Coordinates of C-alpha atoms in Angstrom, one line a residue:
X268 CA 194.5 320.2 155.4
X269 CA 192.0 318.6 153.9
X270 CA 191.6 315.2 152.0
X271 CA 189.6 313.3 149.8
X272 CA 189.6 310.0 149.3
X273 CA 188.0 308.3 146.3
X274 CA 188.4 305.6 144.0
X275 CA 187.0 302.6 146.1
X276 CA 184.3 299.9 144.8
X277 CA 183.3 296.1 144.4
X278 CA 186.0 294.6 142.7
X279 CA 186.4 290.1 142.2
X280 CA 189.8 288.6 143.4
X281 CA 192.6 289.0 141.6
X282 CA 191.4 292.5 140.1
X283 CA 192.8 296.1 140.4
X284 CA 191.6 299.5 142.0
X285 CA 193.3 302.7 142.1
X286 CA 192.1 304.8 145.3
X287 CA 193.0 308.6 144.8
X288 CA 193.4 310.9 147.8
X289 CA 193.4 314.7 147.0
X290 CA 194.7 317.3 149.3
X291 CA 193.6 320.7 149.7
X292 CA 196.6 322.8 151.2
X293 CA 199.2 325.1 149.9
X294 CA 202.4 323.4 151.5
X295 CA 201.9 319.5 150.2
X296 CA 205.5 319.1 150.1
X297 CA 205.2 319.5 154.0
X298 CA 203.2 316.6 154.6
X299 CA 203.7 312.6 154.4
X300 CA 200.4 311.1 153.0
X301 CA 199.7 307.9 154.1
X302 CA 196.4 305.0 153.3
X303 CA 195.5 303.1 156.2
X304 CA 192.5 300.0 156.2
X305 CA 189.8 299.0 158.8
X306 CA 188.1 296.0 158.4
X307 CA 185.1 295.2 160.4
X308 CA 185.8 294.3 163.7
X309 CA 189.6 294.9 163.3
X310 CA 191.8 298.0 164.4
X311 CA 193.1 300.6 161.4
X312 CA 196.2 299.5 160.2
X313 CA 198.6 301.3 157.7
X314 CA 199.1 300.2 154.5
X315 CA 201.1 302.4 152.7
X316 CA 202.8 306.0 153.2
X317 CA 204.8 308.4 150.6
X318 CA 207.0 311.3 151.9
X319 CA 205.1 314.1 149.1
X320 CA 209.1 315.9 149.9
X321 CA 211.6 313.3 148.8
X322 CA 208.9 310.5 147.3
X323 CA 210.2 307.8 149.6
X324 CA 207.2 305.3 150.1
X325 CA 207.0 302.3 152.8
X326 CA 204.2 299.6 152.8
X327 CA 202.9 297.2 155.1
X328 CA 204.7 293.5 154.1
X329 CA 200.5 292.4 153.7
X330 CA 200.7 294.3 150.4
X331 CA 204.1 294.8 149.7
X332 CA 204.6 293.9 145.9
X333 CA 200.8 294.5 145.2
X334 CA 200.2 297.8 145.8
X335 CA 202.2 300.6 144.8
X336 CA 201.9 304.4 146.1
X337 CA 202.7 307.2 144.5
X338 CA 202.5 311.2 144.4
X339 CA 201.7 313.8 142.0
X340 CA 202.8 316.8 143.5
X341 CA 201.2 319.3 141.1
X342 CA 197.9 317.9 141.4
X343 CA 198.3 317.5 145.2
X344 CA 197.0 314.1 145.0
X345 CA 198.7 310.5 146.3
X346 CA 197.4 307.4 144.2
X347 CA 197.3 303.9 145.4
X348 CA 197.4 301.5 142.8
X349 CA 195.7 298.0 144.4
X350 CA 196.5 294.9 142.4
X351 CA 196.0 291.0 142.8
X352 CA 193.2 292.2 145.5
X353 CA 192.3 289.8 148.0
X354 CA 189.7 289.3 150.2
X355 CA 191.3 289.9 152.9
X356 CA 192.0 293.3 151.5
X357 CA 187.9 294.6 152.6
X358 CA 188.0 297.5 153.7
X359 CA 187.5 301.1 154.6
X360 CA 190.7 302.9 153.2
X361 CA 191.1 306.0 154.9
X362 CA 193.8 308.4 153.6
X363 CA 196.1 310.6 156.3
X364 CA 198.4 313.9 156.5
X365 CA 201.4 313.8 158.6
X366 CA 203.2 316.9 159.1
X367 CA 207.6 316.0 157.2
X368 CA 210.0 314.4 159.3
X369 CA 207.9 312.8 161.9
X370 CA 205.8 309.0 161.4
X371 CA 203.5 308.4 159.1
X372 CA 201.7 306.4 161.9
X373 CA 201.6 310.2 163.6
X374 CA 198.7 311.2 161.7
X375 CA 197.6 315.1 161.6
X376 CA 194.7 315.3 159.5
X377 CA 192.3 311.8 158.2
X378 CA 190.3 312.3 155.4
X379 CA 186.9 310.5 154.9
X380 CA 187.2 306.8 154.1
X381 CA 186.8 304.7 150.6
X382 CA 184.7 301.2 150.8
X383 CA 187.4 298.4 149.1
X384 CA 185.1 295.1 148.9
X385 CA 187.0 292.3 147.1
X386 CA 184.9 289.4 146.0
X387 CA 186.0 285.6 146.4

């Protein structure tokens, strides 16, 4: 599996970014695709994660009610729709593949990661 994360940039507090992350397999309804962060200086965390199966997403409680995931299962791609952005939302966004039914913190494939810098 591959995946391709785009859709980061500069943005000023308060504003919105939607990261894409497209997949490149024939079986995307066997994988959980999750968007994890890493700050400088800080270890990767998970932000959010969507079961591509049965659409049931989780997020982190940092950006629960400000970002929403979602999945388009013909285009094979899982969107992440950032709003009130925050500074402490600087990041590298990195978005993962884990194989249906086991954690999205059990990560099988990482796709190269999007810059998020939010301006205060």
């Amino acid at each position: 599996v591959q995946l391709q994360a785009s859709g980061g940039g500069l943005v000023q507090a308060g504003g919105s970014l939607k990261l894409s992350c497209a997949a490149s397999t024939s079986r995307f309804d066997d994988y959980a695709i999750g968007w994890f962060r890493q700050a400088p200086g800080k270890e990767r965390e998970m932000v959010s994660c969507i079961s591509s199966r049965d659409r049931v997403a989780s997020y982190s409680d940092s950006v629960k009610g400000r970002f929403t995931i979602s999945s388009d299962n013909v285009k094979k791609t899982v969107f992440l729709q950032m709003n009130s952005l925050k500074p402490e939302d600087t990041a590298v966004y990195f978005c993962s593949a884990s194989y249906y039914g086991s954690s999205c913190y059990v990560v099988d494939y990482w796709g190269k990661g999007t810059q998020v810098t939010v301006s205060s």
